[in-house]
Coordinates of C-alpha atoms in Angstrom, one line a residue:
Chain A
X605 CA 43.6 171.5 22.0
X606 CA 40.1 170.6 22.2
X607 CA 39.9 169.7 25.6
X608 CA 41.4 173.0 25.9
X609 CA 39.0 175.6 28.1
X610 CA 38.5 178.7 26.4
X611 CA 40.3 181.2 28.9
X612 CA 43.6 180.3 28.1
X613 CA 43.2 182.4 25.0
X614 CA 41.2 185.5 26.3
X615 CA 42.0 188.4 24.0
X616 CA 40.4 190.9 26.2
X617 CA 43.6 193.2 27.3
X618 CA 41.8 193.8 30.5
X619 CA 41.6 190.4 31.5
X620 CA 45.7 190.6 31.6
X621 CA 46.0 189.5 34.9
X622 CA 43.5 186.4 34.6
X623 CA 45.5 185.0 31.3
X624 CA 49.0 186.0 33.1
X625 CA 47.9 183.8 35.9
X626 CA 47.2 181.0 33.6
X627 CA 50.2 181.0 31.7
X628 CA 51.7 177.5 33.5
X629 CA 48.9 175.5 31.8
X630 CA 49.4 176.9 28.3
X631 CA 52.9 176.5 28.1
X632 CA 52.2 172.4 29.6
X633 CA 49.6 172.5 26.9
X634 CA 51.7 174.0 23.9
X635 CA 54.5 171.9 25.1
X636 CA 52.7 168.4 24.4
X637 CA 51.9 170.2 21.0
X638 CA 55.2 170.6 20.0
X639 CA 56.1 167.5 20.9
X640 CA 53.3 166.0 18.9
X641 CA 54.3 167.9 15.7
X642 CA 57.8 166.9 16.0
X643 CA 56.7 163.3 15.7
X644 CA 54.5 164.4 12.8
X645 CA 58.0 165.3 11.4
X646 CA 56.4 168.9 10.0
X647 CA 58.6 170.8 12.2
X648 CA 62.5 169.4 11.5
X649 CA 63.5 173.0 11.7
X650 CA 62.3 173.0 15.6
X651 CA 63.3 169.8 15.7
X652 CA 67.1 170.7 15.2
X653 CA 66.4 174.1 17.8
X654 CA 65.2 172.0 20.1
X655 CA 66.9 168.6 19.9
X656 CA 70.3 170.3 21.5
X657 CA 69.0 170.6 25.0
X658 CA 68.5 167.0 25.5
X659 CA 65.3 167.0 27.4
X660 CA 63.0 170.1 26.8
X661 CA 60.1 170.4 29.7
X662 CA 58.2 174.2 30.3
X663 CA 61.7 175.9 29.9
X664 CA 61.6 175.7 26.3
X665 CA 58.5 178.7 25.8
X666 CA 61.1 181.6 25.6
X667 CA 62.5 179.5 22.4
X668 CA 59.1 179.2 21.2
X669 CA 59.0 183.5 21.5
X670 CA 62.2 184.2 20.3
X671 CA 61.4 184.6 16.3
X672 CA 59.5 187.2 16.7
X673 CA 61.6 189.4 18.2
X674 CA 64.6 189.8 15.9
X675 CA 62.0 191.2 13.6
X676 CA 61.2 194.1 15.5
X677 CA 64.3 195.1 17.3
X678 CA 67.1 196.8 15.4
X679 CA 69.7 196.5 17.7
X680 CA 71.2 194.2 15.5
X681 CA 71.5 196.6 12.7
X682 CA 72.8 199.2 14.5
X683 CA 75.5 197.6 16.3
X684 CA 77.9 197.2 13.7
X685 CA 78.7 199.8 11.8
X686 CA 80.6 202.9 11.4
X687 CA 78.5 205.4 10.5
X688 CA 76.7 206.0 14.0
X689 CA 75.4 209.3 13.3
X690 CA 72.7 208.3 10.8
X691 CA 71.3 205.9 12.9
X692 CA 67.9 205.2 10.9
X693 CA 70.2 205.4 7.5
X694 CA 71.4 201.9 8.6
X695 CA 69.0 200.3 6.8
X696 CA 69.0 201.9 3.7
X697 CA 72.7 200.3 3.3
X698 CA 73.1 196.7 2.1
X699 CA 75.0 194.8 4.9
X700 CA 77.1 192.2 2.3
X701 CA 78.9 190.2 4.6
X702 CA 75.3 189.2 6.1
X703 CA 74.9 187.7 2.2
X704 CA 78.0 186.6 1.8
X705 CA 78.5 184.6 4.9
X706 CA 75.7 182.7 4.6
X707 CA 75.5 181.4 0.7
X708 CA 76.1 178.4 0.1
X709 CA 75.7 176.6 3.6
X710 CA 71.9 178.5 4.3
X711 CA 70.8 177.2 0.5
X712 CA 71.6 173.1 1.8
X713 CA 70.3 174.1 4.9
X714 CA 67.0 174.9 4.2
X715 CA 66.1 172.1 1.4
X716 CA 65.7 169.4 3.6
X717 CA 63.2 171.4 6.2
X718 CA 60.9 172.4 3.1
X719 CA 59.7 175.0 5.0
X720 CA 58.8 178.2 3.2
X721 CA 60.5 181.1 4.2
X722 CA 59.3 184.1 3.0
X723 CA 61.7 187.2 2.6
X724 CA 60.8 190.0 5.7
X725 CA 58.0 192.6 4.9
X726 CA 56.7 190.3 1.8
X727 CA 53.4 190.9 0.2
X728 CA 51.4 190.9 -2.7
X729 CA 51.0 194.9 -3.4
X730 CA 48.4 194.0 -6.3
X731 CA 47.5 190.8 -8.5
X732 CA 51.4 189.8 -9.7
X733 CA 52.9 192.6 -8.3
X734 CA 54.8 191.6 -4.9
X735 CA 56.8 193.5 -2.6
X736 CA 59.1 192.5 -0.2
X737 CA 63.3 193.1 1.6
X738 CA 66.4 192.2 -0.1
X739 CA 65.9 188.4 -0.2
X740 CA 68.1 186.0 0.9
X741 CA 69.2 182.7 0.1
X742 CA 67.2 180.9 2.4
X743 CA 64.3 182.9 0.4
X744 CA 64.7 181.3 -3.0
X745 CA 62.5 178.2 -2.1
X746 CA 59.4 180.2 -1.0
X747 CA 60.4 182.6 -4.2
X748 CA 60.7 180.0 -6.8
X749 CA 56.8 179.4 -5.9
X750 CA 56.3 182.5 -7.0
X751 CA 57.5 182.2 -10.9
X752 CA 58.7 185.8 -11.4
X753 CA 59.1 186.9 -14.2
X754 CA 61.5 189.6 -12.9
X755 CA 62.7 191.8 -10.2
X756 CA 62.6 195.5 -9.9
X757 CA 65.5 196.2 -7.0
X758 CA 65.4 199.3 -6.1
X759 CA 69.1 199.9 -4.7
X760 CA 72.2 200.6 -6.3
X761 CA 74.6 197.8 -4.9
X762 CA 74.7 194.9 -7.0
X763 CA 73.8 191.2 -5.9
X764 CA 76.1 189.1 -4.0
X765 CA 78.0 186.4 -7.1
X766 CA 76.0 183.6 -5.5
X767 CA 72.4 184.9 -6.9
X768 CA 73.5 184.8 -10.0
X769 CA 72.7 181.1 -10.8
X770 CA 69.4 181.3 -9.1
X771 CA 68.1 184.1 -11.2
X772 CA 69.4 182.1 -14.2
X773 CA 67.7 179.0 -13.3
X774 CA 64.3 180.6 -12.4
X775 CA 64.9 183.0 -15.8
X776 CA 64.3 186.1 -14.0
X777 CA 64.9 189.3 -15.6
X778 CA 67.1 192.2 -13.3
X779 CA 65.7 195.8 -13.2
X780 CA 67.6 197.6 -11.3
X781 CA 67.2 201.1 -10.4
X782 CA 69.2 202.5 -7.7
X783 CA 68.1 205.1 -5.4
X784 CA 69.2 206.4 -2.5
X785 CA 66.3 206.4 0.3
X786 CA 65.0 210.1 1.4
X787 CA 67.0 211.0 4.2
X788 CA 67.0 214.9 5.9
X789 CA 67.7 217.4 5.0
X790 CA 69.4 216.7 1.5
X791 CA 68.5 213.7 0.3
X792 CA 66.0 213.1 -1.8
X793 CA 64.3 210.2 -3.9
X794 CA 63.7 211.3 -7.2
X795 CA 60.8 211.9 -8.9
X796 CA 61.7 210.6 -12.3
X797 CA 63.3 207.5 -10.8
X798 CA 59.7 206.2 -9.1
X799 CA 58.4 207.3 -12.5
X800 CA 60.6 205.0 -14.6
X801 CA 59.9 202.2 -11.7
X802 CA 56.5 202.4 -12.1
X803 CA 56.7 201.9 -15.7
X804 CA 58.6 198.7 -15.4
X805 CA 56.1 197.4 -12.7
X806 CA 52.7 198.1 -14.6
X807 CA 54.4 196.6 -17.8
X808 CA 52.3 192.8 -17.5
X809 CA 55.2 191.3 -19.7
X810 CA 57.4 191.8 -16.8
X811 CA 54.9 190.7 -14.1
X812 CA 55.2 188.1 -11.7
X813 CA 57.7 191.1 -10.4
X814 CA 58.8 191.3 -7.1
X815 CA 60.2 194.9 -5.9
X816 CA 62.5 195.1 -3.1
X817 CA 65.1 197.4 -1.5
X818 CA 67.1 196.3 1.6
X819 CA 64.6 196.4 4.3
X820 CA 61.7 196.4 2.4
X821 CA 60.5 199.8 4.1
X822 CA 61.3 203.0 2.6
X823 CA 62.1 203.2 -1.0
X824 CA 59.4 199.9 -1.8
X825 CA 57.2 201.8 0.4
X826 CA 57.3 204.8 -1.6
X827 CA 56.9 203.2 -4.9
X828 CA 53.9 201.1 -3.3
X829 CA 52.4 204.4 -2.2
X830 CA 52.5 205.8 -5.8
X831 CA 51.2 202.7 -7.7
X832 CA 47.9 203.3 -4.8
X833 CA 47.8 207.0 -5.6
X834 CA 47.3 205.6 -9.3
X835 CA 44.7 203.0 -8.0
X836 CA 43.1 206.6 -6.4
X837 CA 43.2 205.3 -3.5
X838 CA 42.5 208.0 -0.6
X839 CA 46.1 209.5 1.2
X840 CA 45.2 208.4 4.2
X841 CA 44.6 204.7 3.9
X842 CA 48.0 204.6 1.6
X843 CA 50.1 206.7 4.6
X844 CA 48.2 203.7 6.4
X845 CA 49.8 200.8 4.4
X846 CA 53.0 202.8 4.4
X847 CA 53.3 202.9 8.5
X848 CA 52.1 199.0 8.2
X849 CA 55.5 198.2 6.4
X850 CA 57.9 200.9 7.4
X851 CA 57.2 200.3 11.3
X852 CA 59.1 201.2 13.4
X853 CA 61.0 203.3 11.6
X854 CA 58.2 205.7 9.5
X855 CA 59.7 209.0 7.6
X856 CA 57.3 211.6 7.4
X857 CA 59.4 213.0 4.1
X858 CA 58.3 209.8 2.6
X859 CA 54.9 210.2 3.2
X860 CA 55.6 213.3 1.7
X861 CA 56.8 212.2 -0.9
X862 CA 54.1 210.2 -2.1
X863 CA 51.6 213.0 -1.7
X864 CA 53.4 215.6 -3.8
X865 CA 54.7 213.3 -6.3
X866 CA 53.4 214.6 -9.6
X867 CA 51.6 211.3 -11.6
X868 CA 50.7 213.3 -14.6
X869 CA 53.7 211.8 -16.6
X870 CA 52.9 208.6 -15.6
X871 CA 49.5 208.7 -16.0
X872 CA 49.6 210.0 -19.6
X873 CA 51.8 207.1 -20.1
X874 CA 49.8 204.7 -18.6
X875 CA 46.8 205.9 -20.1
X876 CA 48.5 205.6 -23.7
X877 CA 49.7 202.0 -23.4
X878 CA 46.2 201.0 -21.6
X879 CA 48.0 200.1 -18.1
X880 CA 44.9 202.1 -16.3
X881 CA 43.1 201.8 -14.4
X882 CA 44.5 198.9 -12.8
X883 CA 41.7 196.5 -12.5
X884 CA 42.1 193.7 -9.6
X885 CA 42.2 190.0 -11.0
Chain B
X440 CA 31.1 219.3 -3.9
X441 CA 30.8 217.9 -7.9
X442 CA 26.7 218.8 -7.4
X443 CA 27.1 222.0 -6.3
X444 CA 29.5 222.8 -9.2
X445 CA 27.2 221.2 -11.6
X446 CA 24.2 223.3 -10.5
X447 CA 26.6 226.7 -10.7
X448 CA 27.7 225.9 -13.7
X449 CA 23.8 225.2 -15.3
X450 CA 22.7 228.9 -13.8
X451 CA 23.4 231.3 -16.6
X452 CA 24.0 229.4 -19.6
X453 CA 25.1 232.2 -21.8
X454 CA 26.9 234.5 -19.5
X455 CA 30.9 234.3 -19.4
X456 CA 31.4 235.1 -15.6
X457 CA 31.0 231.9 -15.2
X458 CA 33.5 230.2 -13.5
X459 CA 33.8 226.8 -14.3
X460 CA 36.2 224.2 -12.1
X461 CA 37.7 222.3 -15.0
X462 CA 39.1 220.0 -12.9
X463 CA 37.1 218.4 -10.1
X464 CA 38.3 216.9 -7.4
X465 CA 39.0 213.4 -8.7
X466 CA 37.2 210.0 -6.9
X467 CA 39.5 208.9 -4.0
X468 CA 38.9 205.1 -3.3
X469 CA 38.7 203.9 0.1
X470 CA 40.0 200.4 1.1
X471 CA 38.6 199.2 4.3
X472 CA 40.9 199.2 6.9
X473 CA 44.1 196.7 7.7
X474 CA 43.4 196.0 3.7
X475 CA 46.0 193.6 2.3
X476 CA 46.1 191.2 -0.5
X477 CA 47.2 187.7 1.0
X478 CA 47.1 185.5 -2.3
X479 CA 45.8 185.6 -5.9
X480 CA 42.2 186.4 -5.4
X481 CA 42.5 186.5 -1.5
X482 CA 42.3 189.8 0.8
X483 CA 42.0 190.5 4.3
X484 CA 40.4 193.6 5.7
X485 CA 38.8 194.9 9.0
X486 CA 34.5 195.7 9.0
X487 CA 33.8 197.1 5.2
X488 CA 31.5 200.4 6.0
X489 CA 29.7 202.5 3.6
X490 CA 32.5 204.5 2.3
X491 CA 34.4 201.3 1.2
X492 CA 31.7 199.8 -0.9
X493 CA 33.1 201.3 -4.3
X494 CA 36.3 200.2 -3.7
X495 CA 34.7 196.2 -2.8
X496 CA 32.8 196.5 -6.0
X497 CA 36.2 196.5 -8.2
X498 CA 37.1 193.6 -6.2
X499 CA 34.5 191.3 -7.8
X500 CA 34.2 189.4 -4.7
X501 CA 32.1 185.8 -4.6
X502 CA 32.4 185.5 -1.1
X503 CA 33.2 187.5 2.6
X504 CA 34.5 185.2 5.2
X505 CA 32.8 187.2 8.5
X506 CA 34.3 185.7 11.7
X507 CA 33.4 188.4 14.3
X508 CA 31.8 187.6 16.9
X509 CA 28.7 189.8 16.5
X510 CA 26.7 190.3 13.1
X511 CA 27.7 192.8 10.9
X512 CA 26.0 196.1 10.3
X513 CA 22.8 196.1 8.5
X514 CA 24.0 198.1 5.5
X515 CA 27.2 196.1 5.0
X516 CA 24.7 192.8 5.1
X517 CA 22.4 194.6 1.9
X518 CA 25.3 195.8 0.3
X519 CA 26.3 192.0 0.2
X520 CA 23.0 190.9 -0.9
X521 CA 23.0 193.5 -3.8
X522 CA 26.1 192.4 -5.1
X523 CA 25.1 188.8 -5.0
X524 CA 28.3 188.1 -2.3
X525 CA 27.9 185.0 -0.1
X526 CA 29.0 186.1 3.3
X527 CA 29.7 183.2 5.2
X528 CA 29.3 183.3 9.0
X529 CA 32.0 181.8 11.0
X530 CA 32.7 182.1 14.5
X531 CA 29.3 183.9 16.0
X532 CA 28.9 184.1 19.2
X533 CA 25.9 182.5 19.5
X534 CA 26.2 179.5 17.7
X535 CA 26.3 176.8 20.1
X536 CA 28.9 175.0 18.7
X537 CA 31.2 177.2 18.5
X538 CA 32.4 178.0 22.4
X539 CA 32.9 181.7 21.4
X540 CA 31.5 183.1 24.7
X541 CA 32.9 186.5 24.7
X542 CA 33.6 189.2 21.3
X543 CA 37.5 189.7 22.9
X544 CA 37.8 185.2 22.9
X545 CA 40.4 183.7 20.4
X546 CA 38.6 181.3 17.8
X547 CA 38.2 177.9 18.5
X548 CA 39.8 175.1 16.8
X549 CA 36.8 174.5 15.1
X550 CA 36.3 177.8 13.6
X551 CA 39.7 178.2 12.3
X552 CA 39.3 174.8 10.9
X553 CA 35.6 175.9 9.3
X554 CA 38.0 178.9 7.6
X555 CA 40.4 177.3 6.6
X556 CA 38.4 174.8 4.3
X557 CA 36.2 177.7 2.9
X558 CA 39.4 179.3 1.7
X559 CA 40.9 176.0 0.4
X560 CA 37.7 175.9 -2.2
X561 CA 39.0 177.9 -5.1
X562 CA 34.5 178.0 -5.6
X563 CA 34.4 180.8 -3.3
X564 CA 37.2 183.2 -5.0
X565 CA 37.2 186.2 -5.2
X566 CA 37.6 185.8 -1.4
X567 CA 37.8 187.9 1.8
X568 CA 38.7 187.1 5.1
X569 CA 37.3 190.0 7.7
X570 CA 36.9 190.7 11.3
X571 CA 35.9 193.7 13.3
X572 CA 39.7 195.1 13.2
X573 CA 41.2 192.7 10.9
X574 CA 43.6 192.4 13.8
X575 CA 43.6 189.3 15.5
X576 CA 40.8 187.1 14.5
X577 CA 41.7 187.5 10.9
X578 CA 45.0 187.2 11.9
X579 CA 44.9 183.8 13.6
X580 CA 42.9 182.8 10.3
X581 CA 45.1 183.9 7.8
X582 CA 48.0 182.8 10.2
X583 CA 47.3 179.2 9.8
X584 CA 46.6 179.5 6.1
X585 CA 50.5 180.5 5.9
X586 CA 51.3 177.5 8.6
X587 CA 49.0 175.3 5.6
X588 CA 51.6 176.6 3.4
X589 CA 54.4 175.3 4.9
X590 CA 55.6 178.5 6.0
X591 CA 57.9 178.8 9.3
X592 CA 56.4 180.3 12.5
X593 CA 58.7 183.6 12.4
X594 CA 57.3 184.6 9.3
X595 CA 53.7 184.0 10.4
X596 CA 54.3 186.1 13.5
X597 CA 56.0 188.7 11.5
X598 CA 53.2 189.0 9.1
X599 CA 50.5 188.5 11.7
X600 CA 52.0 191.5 13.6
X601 CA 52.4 193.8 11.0
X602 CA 48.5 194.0 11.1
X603 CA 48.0 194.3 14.5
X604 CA 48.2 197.9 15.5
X605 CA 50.4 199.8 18.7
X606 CA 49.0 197.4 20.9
X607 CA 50.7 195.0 19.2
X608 CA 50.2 191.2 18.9
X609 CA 49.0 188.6 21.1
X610 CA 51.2 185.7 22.4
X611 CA 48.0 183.7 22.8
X612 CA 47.2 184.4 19.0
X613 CA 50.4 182.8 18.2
X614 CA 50.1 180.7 20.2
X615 CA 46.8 179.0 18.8
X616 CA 48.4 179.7 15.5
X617 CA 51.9 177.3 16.6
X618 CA 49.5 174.6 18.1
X619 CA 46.8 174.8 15.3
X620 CA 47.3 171.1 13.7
X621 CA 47.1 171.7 9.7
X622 CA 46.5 167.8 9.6
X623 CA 43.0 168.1 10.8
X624 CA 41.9 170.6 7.4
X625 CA 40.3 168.5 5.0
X626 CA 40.4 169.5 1.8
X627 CA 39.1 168.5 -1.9
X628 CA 42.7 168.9 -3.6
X629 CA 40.9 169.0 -6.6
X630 CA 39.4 171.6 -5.8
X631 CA 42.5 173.8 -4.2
X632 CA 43.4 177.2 -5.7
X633 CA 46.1 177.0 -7.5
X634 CA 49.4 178.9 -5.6
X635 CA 48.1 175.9 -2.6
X636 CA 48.1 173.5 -5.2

């Protein structure tokens, strides 16, 4: 890339049309790259992608685009299912045939490309305290790296049979606390749930913990928002995060939520077992 | 507000008409903007300004990775200089050997590289990685770290975007990030923080 002139990569939007019309050159350019990194052997998950159409030349760049956009469109999830009327309730439900289908065959799969996959809308939220989606088996490898200590899952249906042995193996401890996401008009996440959540999370004997709920958006979010509230962080840098995670499907009740939750249980129970304020490692 | 309570409350000592606010409005903490913990020690953020600088302090940071392409503000530079933080400049514009010609230009090769090695020193935690936005040039920064990782391209993108506003992200970001060759980093293992150990 270092022969490479710079315009190629102009990140001014107004120069759109120059970089549009110098799109050929980059996708010549990127092409020699991935050819290069399949010989360094880093990529043998592209490899397989790409290794089916026998010769790839420029018409490989919509491949090289196509990851990104499962993550954003939701077609998929709404196609489906039954329940058309709640369209954005969709993801509070945990598909199981999408776990059960691929157990076994996704786990052999992805040992041999030892690349890390982590589970959709992961983070660290603070120090040991990660957040992420329901994982999948195709997540344990990048999980096992982070030596939990246990997971806080914040829905009520149980795991699919075949995570059993992994949480086993890794020793990792099962909170589970189901909730149903806040959904209008009835619908509500309760208050004393979050507060029992929060408990488990601060506890450091249960930290590494990784929370999750099915997408990772909602229910996490509004936990995440509380455990801010108790950092004192402002309202409108947390509603901030919360868009960050929940995009593109942000509910104003659970923004909501996190502003009128009432911490003073929590915080007298912090308080008494020393858990705040929570200092950053 | 907490002053002018204070001085109310000192007027008439004695007198019970007083009203007193017994609870003031408690300290709200500020993050900078497109804040995020990436690793143990590690965070990403757009330009600190004034009103973040109590929240930086709890941070303990050693070091402040700065790879706009114009200097920071003068405050943000003496708050660094108070709190004995290295900020390490990467990617100015006017550096000639770094091709950065414009603010809106991707980083070079070089520049991500320059990063990248700063990062990999486990000397220069607690760490953060900042841009103007924390949008894209962070981005790009962070998204090779992840690629250093071993993680696959879909969940760099996916991360990458989350930071990266309505506008959304930049094919020629991910782009850079795909093509970036990790080989190239070098790297004192010994040295390595330990969750890239």
């Amino acid at each position: 890339m270092s022969g490479l002139p710079e315009d190629p990569f102009q990140m001014d939007e107004e120069l759109d049309d120059r970089s549009l019309k110098s799109v050929n050159p980059i996708a010549r350019e990127s092409n020699q790259q991935d050819q290069r990194l399949l010989r360094d052997g880093n990529t043998s998950n592209k490899l397989k992608a790409v290794g089916t159409q026998s010769h790839q030349v420029p018409n490989d760049i919509p491949e090289l685009l196509n990851p990104v956009a499962p993550t954003y469109g939701d077609v998929t999830d709404a196609v489906d299912d039954d329940e058309q009327q709640y369209e954005e309730d969709l993801d509070d439900k945990l598909d199981r045939s999408m776990y059960n289908q691929k157990t076994s065959k996704e786990v052999q799969f992805s040992l041999p490309t030892k690349e890390l996959t982590p589970p959709e809308n992961f983070a660290p939220v603070i120090n040991n305290i990660y957040r992420s989606s329901f994982p999948h088996p195709n997540n344990f490898t990048f999980l096992r790296k982070l030596k939990l200590k246990s997971v806080l899952c914040l829905i009520p249906e149980d795991y699919p049979d075949s995570y059993a042995e992994f949480f086993q193996e890794e020793g990792i401890h099962i909170f589970q606390l189901g909730m149903s996401g806040n959904k209008e008009p009835f619908v509500n996440i309760s208050n004393e749930l979050i507060t029992e959540a929060v408990k488990i999370v601060l506890d450091p004997k249960n930290q590494p913990i990784l929370i999750h709920c099915n997408r990772g958006k909602h229910r996490t979010g509004c936990l995440v928002g509380v455990l801010r509230r108790l950092q004192k962080w402002s309202l409108s840098i947390i509603f901030d995060e919360y868009r960050k995670f929940a995009a593109p499907k942000e509910r104003p009740m659970d923004q909501q939520f996190i502003e009128l939750y009432d911490e003073s249980d929590i915080e007298r129970y912090a308080e008494k077992n020393g858990l705040l304020p929570i200092r950053w490692d | 507000m907490a002053e002018l309570q204070a001085s109310e409350s000192k007027d008439e000592p004695g007198s019970s008409s007083v009203v007193k606010i017994m609870k003031p409005p408690t300290t709200r903490i500020i993050p900078p903007l497109n804040f995020c913990p990436v690793e143990r020690q590690l965070y990403r953020s757009a330009q600190p300004s004034i009103i973040n600088q109590p929240f930086l302090k709890d941070l303990n940071l050693k070091t402040i990775i700065w790879l706009a392409s114009e200097e920071p503000q003068d405050d943000f530079l003496d708050f660094c200089s108070n709190c004995h933080i290295n900020v390490e400049f990467v990617g100015l514009m006017n550096e000639y050997a770094y091709k950065n010609v414009n603010p809106w230009d991707s980083l070079s090769e070089g520049t991500i590289r320059r990063a990248l090695e700063i990062i990999c020193d486990k000397e220069n935690y607690p760490l953060l990685v900042c841009c103007g936005m924390g949008r894209h040039r962070t981005g790009s920064v962070i998204g090779c770290l992840r690629r250093l990782q071993g993680w696959n391209l879909a969940s760099v993108s996916e991360e990458y975007r989350r930071f990266t506003g309505a506008r959304g992200g930049r094919i020629m970001v991910e782009l850079l990030i795909e093509g970036f060759d990790i080989n190239s980093v070098q790297v004192d293992p010994s040295k390595l923080p330990e969750w890239l150990g």
